[in-house]
PDB file of C-alpha atoms in Angstrom:
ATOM      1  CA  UNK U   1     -10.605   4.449 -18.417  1.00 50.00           C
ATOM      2  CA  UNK U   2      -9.076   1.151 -18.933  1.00 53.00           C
ATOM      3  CA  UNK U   3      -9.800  -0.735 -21.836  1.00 64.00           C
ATOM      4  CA  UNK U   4     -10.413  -3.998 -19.884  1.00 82.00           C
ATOM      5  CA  UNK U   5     -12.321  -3.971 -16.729  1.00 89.00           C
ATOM      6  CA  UNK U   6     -10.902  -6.260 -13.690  1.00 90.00           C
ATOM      7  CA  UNK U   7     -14.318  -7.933 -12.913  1.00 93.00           C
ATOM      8  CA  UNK U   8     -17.970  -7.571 -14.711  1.00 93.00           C
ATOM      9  CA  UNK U   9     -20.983  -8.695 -13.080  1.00 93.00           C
ATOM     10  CA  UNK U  10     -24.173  -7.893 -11.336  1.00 94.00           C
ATOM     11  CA  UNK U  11     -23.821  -6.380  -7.549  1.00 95.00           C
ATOM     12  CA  UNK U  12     -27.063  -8.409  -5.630  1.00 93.00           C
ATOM     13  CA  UNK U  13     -29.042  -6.308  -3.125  1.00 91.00           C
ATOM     14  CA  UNK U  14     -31.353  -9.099  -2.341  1.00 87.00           C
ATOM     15  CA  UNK U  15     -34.274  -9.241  -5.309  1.00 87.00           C
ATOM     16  CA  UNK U  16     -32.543  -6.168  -7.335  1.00 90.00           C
ATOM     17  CA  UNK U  17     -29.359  -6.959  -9.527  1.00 92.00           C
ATOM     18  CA  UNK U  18     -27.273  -4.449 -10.809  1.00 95.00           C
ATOM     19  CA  UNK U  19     -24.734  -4.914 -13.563  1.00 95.00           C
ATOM     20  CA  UNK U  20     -21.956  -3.231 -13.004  1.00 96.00           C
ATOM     21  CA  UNK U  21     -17.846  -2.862 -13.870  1.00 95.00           C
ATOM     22  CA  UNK U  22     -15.213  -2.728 -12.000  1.00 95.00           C
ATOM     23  CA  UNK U  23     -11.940  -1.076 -12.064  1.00 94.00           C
ATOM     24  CA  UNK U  24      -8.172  -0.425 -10.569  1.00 92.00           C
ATOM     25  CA  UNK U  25      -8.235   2.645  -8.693  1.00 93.00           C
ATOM     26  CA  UNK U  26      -4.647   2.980  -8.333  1.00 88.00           C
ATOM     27  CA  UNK U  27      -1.623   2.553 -10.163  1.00 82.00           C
ATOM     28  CA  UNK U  28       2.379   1.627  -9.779  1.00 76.00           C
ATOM     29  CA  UNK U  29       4.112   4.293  -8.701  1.00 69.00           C
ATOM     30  CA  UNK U  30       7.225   6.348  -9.607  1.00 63.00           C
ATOM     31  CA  UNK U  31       9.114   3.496  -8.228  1.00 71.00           C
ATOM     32  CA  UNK U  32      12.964   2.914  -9.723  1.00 78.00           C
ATOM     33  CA  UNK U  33      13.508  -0.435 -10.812  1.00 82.00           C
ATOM     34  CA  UNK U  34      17.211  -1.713 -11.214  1.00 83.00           C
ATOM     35  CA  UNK U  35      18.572  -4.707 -12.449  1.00 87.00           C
ATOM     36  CA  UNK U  36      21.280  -6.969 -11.365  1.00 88.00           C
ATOM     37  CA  UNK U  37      24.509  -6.473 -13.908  1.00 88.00           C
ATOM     38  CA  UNK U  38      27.853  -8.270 -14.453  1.00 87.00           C
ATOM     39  CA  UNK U  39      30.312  -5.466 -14.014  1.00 84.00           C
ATOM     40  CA  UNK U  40      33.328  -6.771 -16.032  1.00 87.00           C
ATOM     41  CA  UNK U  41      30.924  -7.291 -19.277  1.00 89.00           C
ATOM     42  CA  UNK U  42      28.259  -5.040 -18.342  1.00 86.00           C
ATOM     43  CA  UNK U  43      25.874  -7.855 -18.919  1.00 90.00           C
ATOM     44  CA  UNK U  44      22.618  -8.393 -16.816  1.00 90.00           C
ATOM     45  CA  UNK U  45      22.333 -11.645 -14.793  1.00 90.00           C
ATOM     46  CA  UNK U  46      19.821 -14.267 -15.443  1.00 86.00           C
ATOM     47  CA  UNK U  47      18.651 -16.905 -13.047  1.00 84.00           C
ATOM     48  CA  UNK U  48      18.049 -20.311 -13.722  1.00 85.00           C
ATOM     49  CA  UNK U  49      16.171 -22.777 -11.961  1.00 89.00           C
ATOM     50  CA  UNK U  50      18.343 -25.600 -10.496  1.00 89.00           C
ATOM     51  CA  UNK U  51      18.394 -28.401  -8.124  1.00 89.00           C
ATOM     52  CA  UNK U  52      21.393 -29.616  -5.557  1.00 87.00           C
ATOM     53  CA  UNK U  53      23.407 -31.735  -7.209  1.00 88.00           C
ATOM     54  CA  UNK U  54      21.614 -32.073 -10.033  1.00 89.00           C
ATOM     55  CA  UNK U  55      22.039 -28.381 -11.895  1.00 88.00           C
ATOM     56  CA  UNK U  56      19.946 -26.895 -14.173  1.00 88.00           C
ATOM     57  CA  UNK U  57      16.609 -28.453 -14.686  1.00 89.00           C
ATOM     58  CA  UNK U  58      13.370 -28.192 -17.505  1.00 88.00           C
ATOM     59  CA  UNK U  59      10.506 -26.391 -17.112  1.00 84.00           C
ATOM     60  CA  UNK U  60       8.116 -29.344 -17.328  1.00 84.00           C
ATOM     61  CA  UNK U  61      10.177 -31.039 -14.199  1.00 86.00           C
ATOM     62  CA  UNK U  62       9.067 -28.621 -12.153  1.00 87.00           C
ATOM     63  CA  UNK U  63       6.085 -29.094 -10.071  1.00 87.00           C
ATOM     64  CA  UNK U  64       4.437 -27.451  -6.865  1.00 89.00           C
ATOM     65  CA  UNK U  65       5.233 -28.659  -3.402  1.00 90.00           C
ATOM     66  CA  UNK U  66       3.209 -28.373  -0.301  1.00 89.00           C
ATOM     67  CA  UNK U  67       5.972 -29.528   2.356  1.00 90.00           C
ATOM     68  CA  UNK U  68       4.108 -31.834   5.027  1.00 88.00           C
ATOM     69  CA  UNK U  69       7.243 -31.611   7.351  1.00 89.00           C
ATOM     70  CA  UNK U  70      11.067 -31.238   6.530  1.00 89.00           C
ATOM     71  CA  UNK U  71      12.082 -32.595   3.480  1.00 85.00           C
ATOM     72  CA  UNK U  72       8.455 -34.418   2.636  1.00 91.00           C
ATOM     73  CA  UNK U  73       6.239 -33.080   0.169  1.00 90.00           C
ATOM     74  CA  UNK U  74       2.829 -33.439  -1.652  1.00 91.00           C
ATOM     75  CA  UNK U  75       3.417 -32.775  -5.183  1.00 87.00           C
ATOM     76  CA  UNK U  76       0.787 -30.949  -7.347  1.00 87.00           C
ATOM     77  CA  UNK U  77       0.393 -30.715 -10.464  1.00 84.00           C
ATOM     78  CA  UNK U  78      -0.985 -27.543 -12.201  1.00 83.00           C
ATOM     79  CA  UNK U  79      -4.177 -29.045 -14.149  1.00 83.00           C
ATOM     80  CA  UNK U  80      -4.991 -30.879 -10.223  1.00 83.00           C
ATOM     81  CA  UNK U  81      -4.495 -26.878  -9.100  1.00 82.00           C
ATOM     82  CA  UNK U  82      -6.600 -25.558 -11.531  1.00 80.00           C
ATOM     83  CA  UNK U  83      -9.758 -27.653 -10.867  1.00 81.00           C
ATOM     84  CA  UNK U  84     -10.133 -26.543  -7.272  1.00 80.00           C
ATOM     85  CA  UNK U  85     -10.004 -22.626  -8.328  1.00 78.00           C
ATOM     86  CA  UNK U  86     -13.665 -21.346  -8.008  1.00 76.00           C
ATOM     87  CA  UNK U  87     -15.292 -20.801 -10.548  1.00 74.00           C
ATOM     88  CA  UNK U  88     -15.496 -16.717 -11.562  1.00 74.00           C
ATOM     89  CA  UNK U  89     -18.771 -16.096 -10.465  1.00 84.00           C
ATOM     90  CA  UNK U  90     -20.277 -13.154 -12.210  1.00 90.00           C
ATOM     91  CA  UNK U  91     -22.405 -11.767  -8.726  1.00 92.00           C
ATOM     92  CA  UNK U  92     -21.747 -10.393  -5.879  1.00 93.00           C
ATOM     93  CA  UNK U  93     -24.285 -10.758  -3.656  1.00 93.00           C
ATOM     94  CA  UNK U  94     -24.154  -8.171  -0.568  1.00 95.00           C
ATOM     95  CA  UNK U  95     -24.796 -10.489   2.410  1.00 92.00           C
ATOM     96  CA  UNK U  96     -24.362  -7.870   5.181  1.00 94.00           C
ATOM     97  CA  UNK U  97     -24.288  -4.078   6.212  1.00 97.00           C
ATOM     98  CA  UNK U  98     -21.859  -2.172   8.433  1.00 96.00           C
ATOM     99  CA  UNK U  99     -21.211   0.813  10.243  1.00 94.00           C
ATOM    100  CA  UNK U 100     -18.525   2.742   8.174  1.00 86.00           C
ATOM    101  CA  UNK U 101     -15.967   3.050  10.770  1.00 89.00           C
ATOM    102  CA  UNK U 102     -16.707  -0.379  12.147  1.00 92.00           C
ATOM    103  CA  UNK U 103     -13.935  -2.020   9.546  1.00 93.00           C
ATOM    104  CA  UNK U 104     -10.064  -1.889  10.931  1.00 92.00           C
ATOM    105  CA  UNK U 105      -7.773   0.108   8.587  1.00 92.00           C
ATOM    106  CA  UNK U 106      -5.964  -3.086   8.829  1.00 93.00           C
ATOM    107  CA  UNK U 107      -8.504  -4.975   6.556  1.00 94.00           C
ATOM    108  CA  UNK U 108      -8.204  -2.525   3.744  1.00 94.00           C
ATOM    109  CA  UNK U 109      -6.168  -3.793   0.963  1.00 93.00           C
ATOM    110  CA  UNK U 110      -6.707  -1.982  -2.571  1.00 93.00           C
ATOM    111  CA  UNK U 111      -9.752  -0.244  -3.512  1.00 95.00           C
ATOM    112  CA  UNK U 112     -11.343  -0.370  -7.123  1.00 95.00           C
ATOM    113  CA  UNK U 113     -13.896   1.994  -9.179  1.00 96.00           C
ATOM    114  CA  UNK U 114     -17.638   0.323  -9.496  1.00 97.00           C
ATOM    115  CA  UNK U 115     -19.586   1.983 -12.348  1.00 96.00           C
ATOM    116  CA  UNK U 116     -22.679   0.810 -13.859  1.00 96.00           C
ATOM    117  CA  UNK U 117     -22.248  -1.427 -17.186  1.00 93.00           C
ATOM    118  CA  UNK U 118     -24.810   0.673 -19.274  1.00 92.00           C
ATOM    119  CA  UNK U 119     -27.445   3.228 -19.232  1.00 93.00           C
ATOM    120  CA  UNK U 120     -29.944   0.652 -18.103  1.00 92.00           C
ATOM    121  CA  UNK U 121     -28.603   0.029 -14.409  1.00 94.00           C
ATOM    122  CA  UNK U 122     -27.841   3.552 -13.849  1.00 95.00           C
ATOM    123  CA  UNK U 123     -31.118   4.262 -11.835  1.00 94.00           C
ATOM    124  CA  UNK U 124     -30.750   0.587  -9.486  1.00 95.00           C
ATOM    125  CA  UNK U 125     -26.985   1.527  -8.834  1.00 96.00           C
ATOM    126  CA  UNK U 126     -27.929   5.452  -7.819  1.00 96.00           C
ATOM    127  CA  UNK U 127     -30.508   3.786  -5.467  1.00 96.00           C
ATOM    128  CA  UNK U 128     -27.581   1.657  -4.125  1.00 96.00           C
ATOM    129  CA  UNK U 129     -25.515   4.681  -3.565  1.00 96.00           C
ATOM    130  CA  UNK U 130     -27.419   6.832  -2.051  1.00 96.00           C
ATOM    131  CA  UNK U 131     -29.216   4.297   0.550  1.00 96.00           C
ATOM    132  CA  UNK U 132     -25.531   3.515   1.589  1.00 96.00           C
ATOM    133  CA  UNK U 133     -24.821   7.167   2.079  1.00 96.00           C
ATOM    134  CA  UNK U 134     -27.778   7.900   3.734  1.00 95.00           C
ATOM    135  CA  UNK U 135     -27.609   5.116   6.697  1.00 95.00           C
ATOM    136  CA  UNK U 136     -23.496   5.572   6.648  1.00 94.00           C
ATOM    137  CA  UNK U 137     -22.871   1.647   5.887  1.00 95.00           C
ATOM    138  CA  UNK U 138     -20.584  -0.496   4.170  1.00 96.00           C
ATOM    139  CA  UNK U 139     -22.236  -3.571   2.088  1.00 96.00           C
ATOM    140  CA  UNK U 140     -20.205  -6.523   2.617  1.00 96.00           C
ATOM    141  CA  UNK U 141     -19.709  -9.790  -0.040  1.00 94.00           C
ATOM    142  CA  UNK U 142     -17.349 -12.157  -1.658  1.00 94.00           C
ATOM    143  CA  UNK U 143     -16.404 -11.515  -4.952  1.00 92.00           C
ATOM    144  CA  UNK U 144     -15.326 -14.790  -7.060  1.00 89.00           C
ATOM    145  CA  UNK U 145     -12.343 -13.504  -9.481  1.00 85.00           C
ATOM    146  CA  UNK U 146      -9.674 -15.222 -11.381  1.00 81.00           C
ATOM    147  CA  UNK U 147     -10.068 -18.471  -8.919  1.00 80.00           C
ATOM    148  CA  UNK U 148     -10.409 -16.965  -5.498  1.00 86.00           C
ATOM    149  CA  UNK U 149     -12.505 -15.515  -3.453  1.00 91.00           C
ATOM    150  CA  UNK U 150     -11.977 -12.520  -2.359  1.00 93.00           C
ATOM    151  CA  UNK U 151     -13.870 -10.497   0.867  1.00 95.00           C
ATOM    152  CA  UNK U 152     -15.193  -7.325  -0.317  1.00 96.00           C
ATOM    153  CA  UNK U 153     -16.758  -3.714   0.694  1.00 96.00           C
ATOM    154  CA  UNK U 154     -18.492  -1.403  -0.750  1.00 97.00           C
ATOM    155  CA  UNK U 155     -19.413   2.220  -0.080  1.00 96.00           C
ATOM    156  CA  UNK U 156     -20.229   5.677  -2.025  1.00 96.00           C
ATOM    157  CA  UNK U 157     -17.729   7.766  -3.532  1.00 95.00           C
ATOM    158  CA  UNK U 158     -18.811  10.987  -4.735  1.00 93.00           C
ATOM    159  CA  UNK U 159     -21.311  10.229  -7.512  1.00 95.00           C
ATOM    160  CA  UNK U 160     -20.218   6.868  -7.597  1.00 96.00           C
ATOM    161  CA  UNK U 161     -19.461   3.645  -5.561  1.00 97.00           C
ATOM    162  CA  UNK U 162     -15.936   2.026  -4.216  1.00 97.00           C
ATOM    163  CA  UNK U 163     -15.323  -1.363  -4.088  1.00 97.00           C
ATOM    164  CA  UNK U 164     -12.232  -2.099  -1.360  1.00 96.00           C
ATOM    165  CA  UNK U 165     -10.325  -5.572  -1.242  1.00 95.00           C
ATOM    166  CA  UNK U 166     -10.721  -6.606   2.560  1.00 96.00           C
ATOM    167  CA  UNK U 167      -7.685  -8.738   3.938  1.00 95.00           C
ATOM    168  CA  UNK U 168      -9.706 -12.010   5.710  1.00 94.00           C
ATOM    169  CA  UNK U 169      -9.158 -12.259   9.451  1.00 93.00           C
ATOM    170  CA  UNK U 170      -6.390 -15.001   9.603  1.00 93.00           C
ATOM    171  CA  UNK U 171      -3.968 -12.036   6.992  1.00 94.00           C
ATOM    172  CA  UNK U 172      -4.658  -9.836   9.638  1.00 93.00           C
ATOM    173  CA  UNK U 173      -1.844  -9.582  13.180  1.00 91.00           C
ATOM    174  CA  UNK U 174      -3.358  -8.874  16.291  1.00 88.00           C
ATOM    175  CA  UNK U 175      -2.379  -5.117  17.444  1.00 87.00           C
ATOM    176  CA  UNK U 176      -1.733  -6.964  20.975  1.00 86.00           C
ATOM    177  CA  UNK U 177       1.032  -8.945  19.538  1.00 87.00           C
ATOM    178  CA  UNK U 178       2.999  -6.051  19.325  1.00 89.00           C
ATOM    179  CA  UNK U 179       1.530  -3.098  21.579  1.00 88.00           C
ATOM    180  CA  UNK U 180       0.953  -5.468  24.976  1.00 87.00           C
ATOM    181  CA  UNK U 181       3.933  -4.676  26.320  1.00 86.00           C
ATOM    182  CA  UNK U 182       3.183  -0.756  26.214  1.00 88.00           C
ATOM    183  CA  UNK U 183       3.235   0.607  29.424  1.00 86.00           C
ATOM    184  CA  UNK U 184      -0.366   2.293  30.013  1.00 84.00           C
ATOM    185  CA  UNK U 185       0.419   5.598  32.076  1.00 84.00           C
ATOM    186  CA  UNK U 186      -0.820   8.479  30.873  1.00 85.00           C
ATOM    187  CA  UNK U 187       0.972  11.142  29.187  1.00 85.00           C
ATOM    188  CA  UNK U 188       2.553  14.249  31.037  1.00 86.00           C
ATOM    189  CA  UNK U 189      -0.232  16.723  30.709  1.00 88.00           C
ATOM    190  CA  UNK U 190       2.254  19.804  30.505  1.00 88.00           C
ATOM    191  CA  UNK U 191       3.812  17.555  27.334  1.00 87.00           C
ATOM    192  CA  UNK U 192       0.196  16.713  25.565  1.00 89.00           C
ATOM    193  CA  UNK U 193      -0.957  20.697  25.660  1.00 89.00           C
ATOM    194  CA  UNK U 194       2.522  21.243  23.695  1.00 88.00           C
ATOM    195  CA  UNK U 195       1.312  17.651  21.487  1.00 89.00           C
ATOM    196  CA  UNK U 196      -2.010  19.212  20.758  1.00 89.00           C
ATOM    197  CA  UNK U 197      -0.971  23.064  19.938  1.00 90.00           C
ATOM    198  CA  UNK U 198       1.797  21.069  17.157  1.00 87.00           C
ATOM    199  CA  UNK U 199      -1.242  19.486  15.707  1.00 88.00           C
ATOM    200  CA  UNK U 200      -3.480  21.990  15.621  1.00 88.00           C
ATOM    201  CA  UNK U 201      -1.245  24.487  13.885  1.00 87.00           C
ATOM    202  CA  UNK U 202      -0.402  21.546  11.461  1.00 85.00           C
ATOM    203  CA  UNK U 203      -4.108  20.953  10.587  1.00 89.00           C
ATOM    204  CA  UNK U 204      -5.186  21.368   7.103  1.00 87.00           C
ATOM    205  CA  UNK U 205      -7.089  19.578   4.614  1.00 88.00           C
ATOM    206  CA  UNK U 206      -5.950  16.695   2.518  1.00 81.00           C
ATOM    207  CA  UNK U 207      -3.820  17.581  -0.758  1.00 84.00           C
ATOM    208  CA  UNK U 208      -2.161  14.525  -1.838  1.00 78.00           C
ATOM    209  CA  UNK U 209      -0.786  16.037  -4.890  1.00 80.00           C
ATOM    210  CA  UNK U 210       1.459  17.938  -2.434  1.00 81.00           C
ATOM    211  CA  UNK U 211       3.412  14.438  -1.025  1.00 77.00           C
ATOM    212  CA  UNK U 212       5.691  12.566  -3.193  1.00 77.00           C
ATOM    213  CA  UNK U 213       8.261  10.252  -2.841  1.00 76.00           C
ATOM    214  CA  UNK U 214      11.278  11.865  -1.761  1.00 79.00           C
ATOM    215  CA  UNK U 215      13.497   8.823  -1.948  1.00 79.00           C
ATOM    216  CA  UNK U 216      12.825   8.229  -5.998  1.00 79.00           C
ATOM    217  CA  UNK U 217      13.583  11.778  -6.945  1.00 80.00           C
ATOM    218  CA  UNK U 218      16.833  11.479  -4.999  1.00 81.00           C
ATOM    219  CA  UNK U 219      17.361   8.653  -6.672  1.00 82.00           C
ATOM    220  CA  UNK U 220      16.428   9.843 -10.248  1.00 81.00           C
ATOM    221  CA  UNK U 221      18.855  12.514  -9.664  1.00 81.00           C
ATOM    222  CA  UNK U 222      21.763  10.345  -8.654  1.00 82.00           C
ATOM    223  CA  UNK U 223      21.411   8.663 -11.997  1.00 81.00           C
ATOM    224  CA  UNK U 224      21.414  11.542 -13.757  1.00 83.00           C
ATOM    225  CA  UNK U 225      24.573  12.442 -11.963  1.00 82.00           C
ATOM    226  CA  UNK U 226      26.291   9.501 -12.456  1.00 79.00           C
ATOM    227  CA  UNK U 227      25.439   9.352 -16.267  1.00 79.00           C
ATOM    228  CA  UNK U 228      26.893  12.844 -16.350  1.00 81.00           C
ATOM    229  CA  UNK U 229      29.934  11.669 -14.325  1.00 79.00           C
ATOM    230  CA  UNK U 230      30.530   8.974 -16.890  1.00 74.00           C
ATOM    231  CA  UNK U 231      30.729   6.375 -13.946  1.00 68.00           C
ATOM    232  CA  UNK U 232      32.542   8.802 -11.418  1.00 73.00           C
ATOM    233  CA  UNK U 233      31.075   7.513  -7.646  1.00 75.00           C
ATOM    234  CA  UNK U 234      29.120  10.159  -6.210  1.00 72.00           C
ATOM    235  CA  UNK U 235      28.386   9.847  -2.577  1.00 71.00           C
ATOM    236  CA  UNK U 236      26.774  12.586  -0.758  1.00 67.00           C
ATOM    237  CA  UNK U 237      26.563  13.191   3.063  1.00 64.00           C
ATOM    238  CA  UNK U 238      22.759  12.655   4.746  1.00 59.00           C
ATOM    239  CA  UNK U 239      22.535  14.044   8.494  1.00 57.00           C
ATOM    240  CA  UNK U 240      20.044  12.273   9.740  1.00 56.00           C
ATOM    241  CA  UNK U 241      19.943  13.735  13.865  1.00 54.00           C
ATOM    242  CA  UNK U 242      17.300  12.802  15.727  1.00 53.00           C
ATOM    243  CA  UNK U 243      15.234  15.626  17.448  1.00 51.00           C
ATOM    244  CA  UNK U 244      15.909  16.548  20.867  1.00 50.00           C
ATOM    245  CA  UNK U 245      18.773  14.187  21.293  1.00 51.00           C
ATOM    246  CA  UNK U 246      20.996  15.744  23.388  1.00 49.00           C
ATOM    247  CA  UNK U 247      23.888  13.120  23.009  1.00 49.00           C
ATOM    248  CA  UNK U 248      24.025   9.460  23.738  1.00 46.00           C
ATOM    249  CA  UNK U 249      20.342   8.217  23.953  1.00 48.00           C
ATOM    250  CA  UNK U 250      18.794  10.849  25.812  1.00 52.00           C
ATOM    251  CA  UNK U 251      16.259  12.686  24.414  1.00 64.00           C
ATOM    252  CA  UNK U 252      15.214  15.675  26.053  1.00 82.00           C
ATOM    253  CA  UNK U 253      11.616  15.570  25.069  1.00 81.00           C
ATOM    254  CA  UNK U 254      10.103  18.606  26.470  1.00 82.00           C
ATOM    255  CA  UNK U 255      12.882  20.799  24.988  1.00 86.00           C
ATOM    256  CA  UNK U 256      11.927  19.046  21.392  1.00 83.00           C
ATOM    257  CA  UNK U 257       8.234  20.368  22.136  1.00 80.00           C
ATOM    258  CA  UNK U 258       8.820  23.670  23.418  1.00 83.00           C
ATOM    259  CA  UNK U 259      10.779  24.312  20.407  1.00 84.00           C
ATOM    260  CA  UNK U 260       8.540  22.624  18.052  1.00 82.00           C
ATOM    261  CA  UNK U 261       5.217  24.517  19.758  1.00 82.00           C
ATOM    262  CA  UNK U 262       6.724  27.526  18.769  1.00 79.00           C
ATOM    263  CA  UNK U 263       8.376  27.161  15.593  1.00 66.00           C
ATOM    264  CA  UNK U 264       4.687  28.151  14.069  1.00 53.00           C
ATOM    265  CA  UNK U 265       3.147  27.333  10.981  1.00 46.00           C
ATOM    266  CA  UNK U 266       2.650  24.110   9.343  1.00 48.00           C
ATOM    267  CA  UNK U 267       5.440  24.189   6.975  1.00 47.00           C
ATOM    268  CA  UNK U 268       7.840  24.914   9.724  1.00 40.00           C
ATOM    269  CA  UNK U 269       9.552  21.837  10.414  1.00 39.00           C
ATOM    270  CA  UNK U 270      10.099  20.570  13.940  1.00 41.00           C
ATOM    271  CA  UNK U 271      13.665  19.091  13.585  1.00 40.00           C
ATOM    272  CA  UNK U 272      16.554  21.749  14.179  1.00 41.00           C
ATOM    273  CA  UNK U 273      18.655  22.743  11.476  1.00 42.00           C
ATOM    274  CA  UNK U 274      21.112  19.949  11.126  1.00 43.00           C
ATOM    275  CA  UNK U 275      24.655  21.210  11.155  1.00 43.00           C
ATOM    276  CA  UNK U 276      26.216  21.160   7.038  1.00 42.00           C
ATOM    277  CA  UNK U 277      28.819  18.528   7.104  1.00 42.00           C
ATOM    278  CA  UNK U 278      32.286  19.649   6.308  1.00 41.00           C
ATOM    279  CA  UNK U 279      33.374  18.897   2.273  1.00 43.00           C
ATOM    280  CA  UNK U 280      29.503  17.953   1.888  1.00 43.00           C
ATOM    281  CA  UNK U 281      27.823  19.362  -1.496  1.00 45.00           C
ATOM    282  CA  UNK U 282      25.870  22.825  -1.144  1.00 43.00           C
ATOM    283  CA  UNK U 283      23.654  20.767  -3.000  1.00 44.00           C
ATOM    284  CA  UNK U 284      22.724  18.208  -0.429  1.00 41.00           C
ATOM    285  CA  UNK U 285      23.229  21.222   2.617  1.00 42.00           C
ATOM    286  CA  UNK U 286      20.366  23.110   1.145  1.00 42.00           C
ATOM    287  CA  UNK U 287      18.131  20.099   0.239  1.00 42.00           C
ATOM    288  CA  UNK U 288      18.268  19.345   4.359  1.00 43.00           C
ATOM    289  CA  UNK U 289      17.080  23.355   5.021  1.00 42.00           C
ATOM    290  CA  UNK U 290      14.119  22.966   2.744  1.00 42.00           C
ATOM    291  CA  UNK U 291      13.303  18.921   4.283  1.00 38.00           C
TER     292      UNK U 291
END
């Protein structure tokens, strides 16, 4: 467990407070970071803050901006920033209840860990748990943190309780914006039996431990490559053919189906062996058998 909590407080269920800590439930990824380098000295760049015409300026120049229209600004200083944060309230006081599936995936943004802060509120926040579990709702509030105000849920989770970040509705794009101009005819029925069977022999329970990020290990390797190489470029050949195609643009959809339907089991994949490329590493050939 971390050693510092992300909020501490007392969750509000009308006349019963319970005090409670919360914390991160995930963490940064695998993720490769790089850095920008001059090549000639080998040197990483810096930045510096400067203004047209002017160059390089000091720190304590440099204010926030709010631009009214082009070119015209409000200028703010941090201390006149500061005293409209609100203030870190230390409740959260769980104004409504919610179907569990009546919250749009959308809305979710990061979920945290809510424990109880001692041995004392133990009993309260078991009570809390289980009476969510038991009518399947969410308990909705607005948690004050590190000057803003941030819209909340919170459900069970195992033998415990998750708190999850909701975005509010103006972060949110309306799924119109982008699927209105969907047509709305209904799917071949011949090519949705073939759909289904794919999914159904595909259907298996959750393991997230089996799903990592492809991409970084590729990359990892690369530099291990290239330190090997002693600077050497090392370019390998990706085929990346899209299923079905059959040349141009055309996609010959129930052919991708038919062979997908019965290429069986889950780990079967439904994209046809992609050709190896000639002169392209055994390496990277078998790594697109095994994708």
């Amino acid at each position: 467990m971390p050693a510092r909590a992300y909020w501490q407080g007392q969750i509000k269920l009308a006349l019963v407070s319970i005090p409670v800590e919360i914390y991160p439930a995930t963490k940064s990824g695998a993720a490769v970071s790089f850095r920008q380098i001059h090549e000639p000295t080998g040197k990483p760049i810096h930045y510096e803050k400067v203004v047209s015409g002017v160059g390089p300026v000091d720190r304590d120049e440099i204010f926030k901006g709010f631009e009214l229209s082009k070119g015209n600004y409000v200028l703010l200083e941090q201390d006149e920033i500061e005293a409209v944060k609100i203030e870190s309230r230390k409740t959260l006081d769980l104004v409504q209840f919610v179907e569990a599936d009546a919250i749009d995936v959308l809305y979710y943004e990061k979920p945290y860990f809510v424990i109880p802060a001692d041995d004392l509120a133990e009993e309260a926040y078991a009570v809390l748990r289980d009476a969510l579990r038991q009518t399947k709702k969410v308990g909705l509030g607005q948690l004050s943190v590190r000057g803003r105000e941030q819209l909340v849920s919170l459900k069970p989770c195992g033998r415990g309780l998750v708190l999850e970040v909701l975005r509010y509705a103006d972060e949110v794009t309306k799924a119109q914006t982008y699927f209105r101009g969907l047509p709305d005819d209904v799917a071949d029925e011949d090519m949705l039996d073939l759909a289904v069977s794919i999914i159904d022999k595909r259907t298996a329970p959750f393991k997230p431990e089996e799903f990592h990020d492809r991409y970084v290990d590729a990359l990892h390797r690369l530099i291990d490559k290239k330190k090997k190489a002693k600077g050497k470029r090392i370019i390998e050949e990706v085929d990346d053919a899209p299923i079905g195609r059959k040349g141009g643009n055309v996609i010959d959809l129930m052919a991708a189906l038919k062979k997908s339907a019965g290429a069986g089991g889950r780990k079967t994949s439904a994209t046809p062996k992609a050709p190896v490329s000639k002169g392209a590493p055994k390496k990277a050939a078998s790594k697109r058998k095994s994708a």
